[in-house]
PDB file of C-alpha atoms in Angstrom:
ATOM      1  CA  MET A   1     -11.520 -49.026 -25.276  1.00  0.00           C
ATOM      2  CA  GLY A   2     -10.296 -52.212 -25.887  1.00  0.00           C
ATOM      3  CA  LYS A   3      -7.750 -53.832 -27.857  1.00  0.00           C
ATOM      4  CA  SER A   4     -10.230 -54.250 -31.137  1.00  0.00           C
ATOM      5  CA  ASP A   5     -11.188 -50.441 -30.841  1.00  0.00           C
ATOM      6  CA  ARG A   6      -7.484 -49.840 -30.840  1.00  0.00           C
ATOM      7  CA  GLU A   7      -7.198 -51.580 -33.976  1.00  0.00           C
ATOM      8  CA  ILE A   8      -9.948 -50.105 -36.033  1.00  0.00           C
ATOM      9  CA  ILE A   9      -8.793 -46.588 -35.036  1.00  0.00           C
ATOM     10  CA  THR A  10      -5.642 -47.569 -36.664  1.00  0.00           C
ATOM     11  CA  ILE A  11      -7.267 -48.215 -40.006  1.00  0.00           C
ATOM     12  CA  LEU A  12      -9.032 -45.652 -40.011  1.00  0.00           C
ATOM     13  CA  LYS A  13      -6.150 -43.829 -39.476  1.00  0.00           C
ATOM     14  CA  ASP A  14      -4.136 -45.781 -42.493  1.00  0.00           C
ATOM     15  CA  VAL A  15      -7.019 -45.212 -45.068  1.00  0.00           C
ATOM     16  CA  PHE A  16      -8.088 -41.395 -44.145  1.00  0.00           C
ATOM     17  CA  GLN A  17      -4.176 -40.672 -44.114  1.00  0.00           C
ATOM     18  CA  LEU A  18      -3.064 -37.777 -46.606  1.00  0.00           C
ATOM     19  CA  LYS A  19      -0.278 -40.542 -48.314  1.00  0.00           C
ATOM     20  CA  PHE A  20      -0.515 -41.229 -51.809  1.00  0.00           C
ATOM     21  CA  ILE A  21      -1.231 -44.113 -52.870  1.00  0.00           C
ATOM     22  CA  LYS A  22      -0.135 -45.863 -56.103  1.00  0.00           C
ATOM     23  CA  PRO A  23      -3.978 -48.033 -56.271  1.00  0.00           C
ATOM     24  CA  LEU A  24      -2.118 -51.132 -58.984  1.00  0.00           C
ATOM     25  CA  GLU A  25       0.860 -52.011 -56.397  1.00  0.00           C
ATOM     26  CA  SER A  26      -1.365 -53.796 -54.217  1.00  0.00           C
ATOM     27  CA  ASP A  27      -5.212 -55.610 -52.874  1.00  0.00           C
ATOM     28  CA  HIS A  28      -4.534 -53.478 -50.383  1.00  0.00           C
ATOM     29  CA  ASN A  29      -3.618 -50.498 -51.480  1.00  0.00           C
ATOM     30  CA  LEU A  30      -6.707 -51.253 -54.071  1.00  0.00           C
ATOM     31  CA  ARG A  31      -8.822 -50.983 -51.164  1.00  0.00           C
ATOM     32  CA  ILE A  32      -8.586 -48.174 -49.946  1.00  0.00           C
ATOM     33  CA  TRP A  33      -8.240 -45.935 -53.327  1.00  0.00           C
ATOM     34  CA  MET A  34     -11.637 -47.236 -53.865  1.00  0.00           C
ATOM     35  CA  ILE A  35     -12.665 -46.258 -50.723  1.00  0.00           C
ATOM     36  CA  ARG A  36     -11.179 -42.760 -50.630  1.00  0.00           C
ATOM     37  CA  MET A  37     -12.688 -42.579 -54.069  1.00  0.00           C
ATOM     38  CA  THR A  38     -16.175 -43.170 -52.763  1.00  0.00           C
ATOM     39  CA  PHE A  39     -15.705 -40.771 -49.776  1.00  0.00           C
ATOM     40  CA  GLY A  40     -15.166 -37.481 -52.256  1.00  0.00           C
ATOM     41  CA  VAL A  41     -17.927 -38.280 -54.463  1.00  0.00           C
ATOM     42  CA  SER A  42     -20.103 -39.232 -51.483  1.00  0.00           C
ATOM     43  CA  MET A  43     -18.861 -35.646 -49.725  1.00  0.00           C
ATOM     44  CA  PHE A  44     -19.000 -34.271 -53.975  1.00  0.00           C
ATOM     45  CA  GLY A  45     -22.874 -35.443 -53.950  1.00  0.00           C
ATOM     46  CA  LEU A  46     -23.791 -34.028 -50.438  1.00  0.00           C
ATOM     47  CA  ILE A  47     -22.138 -30.865 -51.090  1.00  0.00           C
ATOM     48  CA  GLY A  48     -24.224 -30.652 -53.994  1.00  0.00           C
ATOM     49  CA  ARG A  49     -27.077 -30.616 -52.064  1.00  0.00           C
ATOM     50  CA  GLY A  50     -26.003 -28.855 -50.080  1.00  0.00           C
ATOM     51  CA  VAL A  51     -25.865 -26.276 -53.033  1.00  0.00           C
ATOM     52  CA  LEU A  52     -29.313 -26.869 -54.059  1.00  0.00           C
ATOM     53  CA  ILE A  53     -30.795 -26.351 -50.973  1.00  0.00           C
ATOM     54  CA  LEU A  54     -28.946 -23.121 -50.443  1.00  0.00           C
ATOM     55  CA  ALA A  55     -30.038 -21.431 -54.232  1.00  0.00           C
ATOM     56  CA  GLY A  56     -33.980 -22.931 -53.292  1.00  0.00           C
ATOM     57  CA  HIS A  57     -34.598 -25.070 -55.337  1.00  0.00           C
ATOM     58  CA  GLU A  58     -36.076 -28.711 -55.446  1.00  0.00           C
ATOM     59  CA  ILE A  59     -34.129 -31.916 -54.595  1.00  0.00           C
ATOM     60  CA  THR A  60     -35.242 -34.051 -57.326  1.00  0.00           C
ATOM     61  CA  PRO A  61     -35.826 -37.729 -55.601  1.00  0.00           C
ATOM     62  CA  ASP A  62     -33.951 -39.014 -58.403  1.00  0.00           C
ATOM     63  CA  TYR A  63     -30.295 -36.831 -56.650  1.00  0.00           C
ATOM     64  CA  SER A  64     -31.177 -37.900 -53.669  1.00  0.00           C
ATOM     65  CA  SER A  65     -31.108 -42.033 -54.131  1.00  0.00           C
ATOM     66  CA  MET A  66     -28.470 -41.284 -56.388  1.00  0.00           C
ATOM     67  CA  VAL A  67     -26.488 -39.785 -52.966  1.00  0.00           C
ATOM     68  CA  ASN A  68     -27.677 -42.571 -50.691  1.00  0.00           C
ATOM     69  CA  ILE A  69     -26.237 -45.001 -52.497  1.00  0.00           C
ATOM     70  CA  LEU A  70     -23.035 -42.941 -52.859  1.00  0.00           C
ATOM     71  CA  ILE A  71     -22.891 -42.916 -49.248  1.00  0.00           C
ATOM     72  CA  ALA A  72     -23.992 -46.852 -48.197  1.00  0.00           C
ATOM     73  CA  VAL A  73     -21.358 -47.825 -50.857  1.00  0.00           C
ATOM     74  CA  PHE A  74     -18.816 -45.849 -49.404  1.00  0.00           C
ATOM     75  CA  PHE A  75     -19.730 -47.764 -45.497  1.00  0.00           C
ATOM     76  CA  THR A  76     -20.451 -51.104 -47.283  1.00  0.00           C
ATOM     77  CA  LEU A  77     -16.524 -51.159 -48.777  1.00  0.00           C
ATOM     78  CA  LEU A  78     -15.217 -49.065 -45.380  1.00  0.00           C
ATOM     79  CA  PHE A  79     -16.915 -51.843 -43.308  1.00  0.00           C
ATOM     80  CA  LEU A  80     -15.324 -54.859 -45.202  1.00  0.00           C
ATOM     81  CA  HIS A  81     -12.119 -52.665 -45.340  1.00  0.00           C
ATOM     82  CA  ILE A  82     -12.199 -52.840 -41.577  1.00  0.00           C
ATOM     83  CA  ASN A  83     -13.901 -56.257 -41.438  1.00  0.00           C
ATOM     84  CA  ASN A  84     -11.077 -58.083 -43.225  1.00  0.00           C
ATOM     85  CA  GLU A  85      -7.980 -56.225 -41.333  1.00  0.00           C
ATOM     86  CA  ILE A  86      -8.991 -56.672 -38.131  1.00  0.00           C
ATOM     87  CA  GLU A  87      -9.706 -59.937 -36.033  1.00  0.00           C
ATOM     88  CA  ASP A  88     -12.862 -59.034 -33.796  1.00  0.00           C
ATOM     89  CA  THR A  89     -15.666 -56.955 -33.733  1.00  0.00           C
ATOM     90  CA  SER A  90     -15.584 -55.087 -31.316  1.00  0.00           C
ATOM     91  CA  ILE A  91     -19.180 -51.506 -30.547  1.00  0.00           C
ATOM     92  CA  ILE A  92     -17.062 -49.697 -32.606  1.00  0.00           C
ATOM     93  CA  MET A  93     -18.258 -51.595 -35.289  1.00  0.00           C
ATOM     94  CA  PHE A  94     -21.498 -51.697 -34.527  1.00  0.00           C
ATOM     95  CA  VAL A  95     -21.629 -48.391 -34.285  1.00  0.00           C
ATOM     96  CA  LEU A  96     -20.593 -46.927 -37.433  1.00  0.00           C
ATOM     97  CA  THR A  97     -21.901 -49.498 -39.134  1.00  0.00           C
ATOM     98  CA  TRP A  98     -25.220 -48.368 -37.394  1.00  0.00           C
ATOM     99  CA  LEU A  99     -24.682 -45.004 -38.585  1.00  0.00           C
ATOM    100  CA  SER A 100     -24.099 -45.984 -41.652  1.00  0.00           C
ATOM    101  CA  LEU A 101     -27.810 -47.215 -41.763  1.00  0.00           C
ATOM    102  CA  MET A 102     -29.017 -43.784 -40.260  1.00  0.00           C
ATOM    103  CA  LEU A 103     -27.256 -42.134 -43.126  1.00  0.00           C
ATOM    104  CA  ALA A 104     -28.229 -43.924 -46.337  1.00  0.00           C
ATOM    105  CA  LEU A 105     -32.289 -44.169 -45.176  1.00  0.00           C
ATOM    106  CA  TYR A 106     -32.284 -40.851 -44.096  1.00  0.00           C
ATOM    107  CA  VAL A 107     -30.132 -38.567 -45.701  1.00  0.00           C
TER     108      VAL A 107
END
């Protein structure tokens, strides 16, 4: 694992740490808050999709598009934050980018 990979893991720990932040204190806190909120809304949409499947309802294309857009916005904000904080690119960035695109397209 290279230096940049360890740096990305540190950034991800900072973003997903269960510590309350005040979003208006700084731009850094606002970015973290936005990432966390889009993550929460994306998870809520995915859970809703699972509930609809278990209840036997059909998932409409509109609902599916809405959830996919939320997931894409979450990963976009996450990668923008990581790129803002990191010095170099790494293999982890390429894997995360590929994973986000696959989730946004096929989930």
